[in-house]
Amino acid sequence: MIERELKFVAEVFERIIEACAAGAKSVNQLAQIDGLSNYGPDLLTDAIRFLSAGGQLVPFQNPTEAPTAHALTADRYTFGSKTNI
């Protein structure tokens, strides 16, 4: 098996990672952020696909918010989903 390393070095990738570090964002939300608004939704979508393929970004179905300080220090975590009933 041949291993490949993907390196994405461009401002758009850095800004997307920075913006999503505080919580998942939709493409429309990213397109409204200073520094990303010039790229347009198609290019942002492609950049997200590349970052996802490289394991640098995990797509979510819905936007999220940054966790609270308390949540970051909790000793147990739960993931809210239809399967966690």
mmCIF file of C-alpha atoms in Angstrom:
data_model
loop_
_atom_site.group_PDB
_atom_site.id
_atom_site.type_symbol
_atom_site.label_atom_id
_atom_site.label_comp_id
_atom_site.label_asym_id
_atom_site.label_seq_id
_atom_site.Cartn_x
_atom_site.Cartn_y
_atom_site.Cartn_z
ATOM 1 C CA MET A 1 0.000 0.000 0.000
ATOM 2 C CA ILE A 2 1.305 3.407 -0.944
ATOM 3 C CA GLU A 3 0.896 6.174 1.615
ATOM 4 C CA ARG A 4 0.172 9.689 0.471
ATOM 5 C CA GLU A 5 0.363 12.895 2.424
ATOM 6 C CA LEU A 6 -1.974 15.722 1.512
ATOM 7 C CA LYS A 7 -0.771 19.241 2.254
ATOM 8 C CA PHE A 8 -3.107 22.128 1.717
ATOM 9 C CA VAL A 9 -1.197 25.362 1.995
ATOM 10 C CA ALA A 10 -3.347 28.348 1.122
ATOM 11 C CA GLU A 11 -5.032 31.142 2.988
ATOM 12 C CA VAL A 12 -8.514 29.748 2.308
ATOM 13 C CA PHE A 13 -7.670 26.470 4.071
ATOM 14 C CA GLU A 14 -6.154 28.213 7.078
ATOM 15 C CA ARG A 15 -9.132 30.554 7.430
ATOM 16 C CA ILE A 16 -11.678 27.725 7.160
ATOM 17 C CA ILE A 17 -9.880 25.712 9.843
ATOM 18 C CA GLU A 18 -9.662 28.790 12.068
ATOM 19 C CA ALA A 19 -13.358 29.603 11.592
ATOM 20 C CA CYS A 20 -14.484 26.019 12.253
ATOM 21 C CA ALA A 21 -12.298 25.616 15.346
ATOM 22 C CA ALA A 22 -14.962 27.482 17.333
ATOM 23 C CA GLY A 23 -17.795 25.343 15.956
ATOM 24 C CA ALA A 24 -19.046 23.808 12.728
ATOM 25 C CA LYS A 25 -20.242 26.334 10.179
ATOM 26 C CA SER A 26 -22.315 26.070 7.035
ATOM 27 C CA VAL A 27 -20.840 27.184 3.726
ATOM 28 C CA ASN A 28 -23.142 30.219 3.819
ATOM 29 C CA GLN A 29 -21.864 31.138 7.289
ATOM 30 C CA LEU A 30 -18.257 30.777 6.136
ATOM 31 C CA ALA A 31 -18.968 32.943 3.083
ATOM 32 C CA GLN A 32 -19.970 35.800 5.405
ATOM 33 C CA ILE A 33 -16.714 35.787 7.396
ATOM 34 C CA ASP A 34 -14.113 38.452 6.616
ATOM 35 C CA GLY A 35 -11.316 36.862 4.652
ATOM 36 C CA LEU A 36 -13.565 34.142 3.240
ATOM 37 C CA SER A 37 -16.290 36.224 1.608
ATOM 38 C CA ASN A 38 -14.191 36.729 -1.542
ATOM 39 C CA TYR A 39 -13.962 33.002 -2.297
ATOM 40 C CA GLY A 40 -17.619 32.239 -3.001
ATOM 41 C CA PRO A 41 -19.617 29.155 -1.997
ATOM 42 C CA ASP A 42 -18.326 26.856 -4.765
ATOM 43 C CA LEU A 43 -14.662 27.354 -3.888
ATOM 44 C CA LEU A 44 -15.410 27.113 -0.156
ATOM 45 C CA THR A 45 -17.249 23.831 -0.747
ATOM 46 C CA ASP A 46 -14.279 22.457 -2.693
ATOM 47 C CA ALA A 47 -11.861 23.581 0.029
ATOM 48 C CA ILE A 48 -14.001 21.856 2.672
ATOM 49 C CA ARG A 49 -13.988 18.666 0.591
ATOM 50 C CA PHE A 50 -10.185 18.757 0.335
ATOM 51 C CA LEU A 51 -9.786 19.387 4.057
ATOM 52 C CA SER A 52 -12.212 16.556 4.816
ATOM 53 C CA ALA A 53 -10.362 14.157 2.503
ATOM 54 C CA GLY A 54 -7.118 15.069 4.265
ATOM 55 C CA GLY A 55 -8.632 14.461 7.695
ATOM 56 C CA GLN A 56 -8.189 18.077 8.755
ATOM 57 C CA LEU A 57 -11.884 18.842 8.948
ATOM 58 C CA VAL A 58 -14.884 16.716 9.817
ATOM 59 C CA PRO A 59 -18.141 17.777 8.177
ATOM 60 C CA PHE A 60 -21.241 18.040 10.360
ATOM 61 C CA GLN A 61 -24.833 18.082 9.191
ATOM 62 C CA ASN A 62 -25.659 21.213 11.210
ATOM 63 C CA PRO A 63 -23.702 24.192 12.531
ATOM 64 C CA THR A 64 -22.464 23.913 16.120
ATOM 65 C CA GLU A 65 -21.214 26.314 18.756
ATOM 66 C CA ALA A 66 -17.959 26.326 20.669
ATOM 67 C CA PRO A 67 -18.084 24.271 23.872
ATOM 68 C CA THR A 68 -18.209 26.004 27.232
ATOM 69 C CA ALA A 69 -15.218 25.918 29.569
ATOM 70 C CA HIS A 70 -17.181 23.559 31.832
ATOM 71 C CA ALA A 71 -17.825 21.147 28.976
ATOM 72 C CA LEU A 72 -14.128 21.064 28.108
ATOM 73 C CA THR A 73 -13.218 20.008 31.654
ATOM 74 C CA ALA A 74 -16.015 17.449 32.088
ATOM 75 C CA ASP A 75 -15.000 13.878 32.830
ATOM 76 C CA ARG A 76 -17.887 12.398 30.788
ATOM 77 C CA TYR A 77 -19.234 13.331 27.405
ATOM 78 C CA THR A 78 -22.415 12.531 25.521
ATOM 79 C CA PHE A 79 -23.262 13.024 21.920
ATOM 80 C CA GLY A 80 -26.827 14.070 21.237
ATOM 81 C CA SER A 81 -28.295 12.067 18.422
ATOM 82 C CA LYS A 82 -31.390 10.061 17.629
ATOM 83 C CA THR A 83 -29.491 6.881 18.506
ATOM 84 C CA ASN A 84 -28.624 8.088 22.033
ATOM 85 C CA ILE A 85 -32.019 7.663 23.628
#
